[in-house]
């Protein structure tokens, strides 16, 4: 590695990963200390730590406190899926984005939401229903609960002008997320909102996010017939 690129954590990650792939470091091997790698490559120790954290998140190495870093004997393959901003998704299709706020109310969360957030007792949260449009046609029907204890600033957001989806993605980072994909048959309310045939099969995406142990939001996004989800792994 040349001196010009040693300051990038991405370069450090790629350098270490290449040596794992060419068996310089084999499965189960302990890697040199972060400080030793930093000295060898002429970069800051924090840069190495960032690179190692990324390799750990990818399931390639295992980090142990006071135990150093070692190559996983059985690497874990992990896919990543970024939470999309629906506006961007629609516009990338070449369509004109539109949005309608249907409901915005503080309400008692139902049992299903309590379960998703692993709460033992009910509490009040912000309930938001919205319809995302593509070329003035229904695209995604969104049913969302937001924890105002974790995200109190959302109460000052004009959700008529900006969707909760867009605001949360841009303003509230999360530490972990649960995803669930399944299909439902359109009931009368959903069929009316999405202008879909009653009983038609609809693709559903459920996401629940936290910041550490604090719940942020859970959303049930029901898509219009023919919707396609594209991601890269």
Short mmCIF file of N, CA and C in Angstrom, two decimals, residues 109-119 143 145 176 178 180 182 204-210 215 217-221:
data_model
loop_
_atom_site.label_atom_id
_atom_site.label_comp_id
_atom_site.label_asym_id
_atom_site.label_seq_id
_atom_site.Cartn_x
_atom_site.Cartn_y
_atom_site.Cartn_z
N UNK A 109 -50.64 2.92 22.02
CA UNK A 109 -50.17 1.94 21.06
C UNK A 109 -50.91 0.61 21.24
N UNK A 110 -51.19 -0.09 20.14
CA UNK A 110 -51.87 -1.39 20.23
C UNK A 110 -50.89 -2.48 20.68
N UNK A 111 -51.43 -3.65 20.98
CA UNK A 111 -50.61 -4.76 21.47
C UNK A 111 -49.53 -5.15 20.47
N UNK A 112 -49.84 -5.09 19.19
CA UNK A 112 -48.85 -5.49 18.17
C UNK A 112 -47.62 -4.59 18.23
N UNK A 113 -47.82 -3.31 18.46
CA UNK A 113 -46.70 -2.38 18.55
C UNK A 113 -45.93 -2.59 19.85
N UNK A 114 -46.64 -2.85 20.93
CA UNK A 114 -45.97 -3.18 22.19
C UNK A 114 -45.02 -4.36 21.99
N UNK A 115 -45.49 -5.36 21.27
CA UNK A 115 -44.68 -6.56 21.03
C UNK A 115 -43.46 -6.24 20.19
N UNK A 116 -43.63 -5.44 19.16
CA UNK A 116 -42.49 -5.08 18.30
C UNK A 116 -41.42 -4.32 19.06
N UNK A 117 -41.84 -3.47 19.98
CA UNK A 117 -40.89 -2.68 20.77
C UNK A 117 -40.48 -3.39 22.06
N UNK A 118 -41.00 -4.60 22.29
CA UNK A 118 -40.69 -5.38 23.50
C UNK A 118 -41.04 -4.61 24.77
N UNK A 119 -42.20 -3.95 24.73
CA UNK A 119 -42.66 -3.17 25.88
C UNK A 119 -43.61 -4.02 26.72
N UNK A 143 -48.29 3.02 7.57
CA UNK A 143 -48.91 3.08 8.90
C UNK A 143 -47.77 3.03 9.91
N UNK A 145 -45.85 4.22 13.79
CA UNK A 145 -45.85 4.70 15.17
C UNK A 145 -44.46 5.21 15.50
N UNK A 176 -29.99 -0.35 15.30
CA UNK A 176 -30.38 -1.63 14.73
C UNK A 176 -31.82 -1.60 14.27
N UNK A 178 -35.20 -4.19 12.74
CA UNK A 178 -35.84 -5.45 12.41
C UNK A 178 -36.63 -5.27 11.12
N UNK A 180 -39.24 -7.23 8.20
CA UNK A 180 -40.11 -8.37 7.91
C UNK A 180 -40.83 -8.10 6.61
N UNK A 182 -43.73 -9.71 3.85
CA UNK A 182 -44.78 -10.70 3.68
C UNK A 182 -45.85 -10.13 2.74
N UNK A 204 -45.84 -6.33 1.61
CA UNK A 204 -45.75 -5.50 2.82
C UNK A 204 -44.32 -5.52 3.35
N UNK A 205 -43.83 -4.35 3.73
CA UNK A 205 -42.54 -4.21 4.39
C UNK A 205 -42.75 -3.65 5.79
N UNK A 206 -42.28 -4.35 6.79
CA UNK A 206 -42.34 -3.85 8.16
C UNK A 206 -40.93 -3.57 8.66
N UNK A 207 -40.74 -2.38 9.23
CA UNK A 207 -39.43 -2.02 9.79
C UNK A 207 -39.64 -1.47 11.19
N UNK A 208 -38.78 -1.90 12.11
CA UNK A 208 -38.78 -1.37 13.47
C UNK A 208 -37.35 -1.00 13.82
N UNK A 209 -37.14 0.24 14.24
CA UNK A 209 -35.78 0.71 14.51
C UNK A 209 -35.63 1.18 15.96
N UNK A 210 -34.40 1.03 16.46
CA UNK A 210 -34.03 1.46 17.80
C UNK A 210 -32.73 2.26 17.74
N UNK A 215 -36.73 2.59 21.56
CA UNK A 215 -37.44 2.46 20.28
C UNK A 215 -37.55 3.81 19.57
N UNK A 217 -39.10 3.97 15.85
CA UNK A 217 -40.33 3.91 15.06
C UNK A 217 -40.57 2.49 14.57
N UNK A 218 -41.82 2.18 14.33
CA UNK A 218 -42.18 0.95 13.62
C UNK A 218 -43.16 1.35 12.53
N UNK A 219 -42.97 0.79 11.34
CA UNK A 219 -43.79 1.17 10.20
C UNK A 219 -44.21 -0.07 9.43
N UNK A 220 -45.44 -0.05 8.98
CA UNK A 220 -45.98 -1.09 8.09
C UNK A 220 -46.29 -0.40 6.77
N UNK A 221 -45.50 -0.73 5.75
CA UNK A 221 -45.64 -0.10 4.43
C UNK A 221 -46.26 -1.10 3.47
#
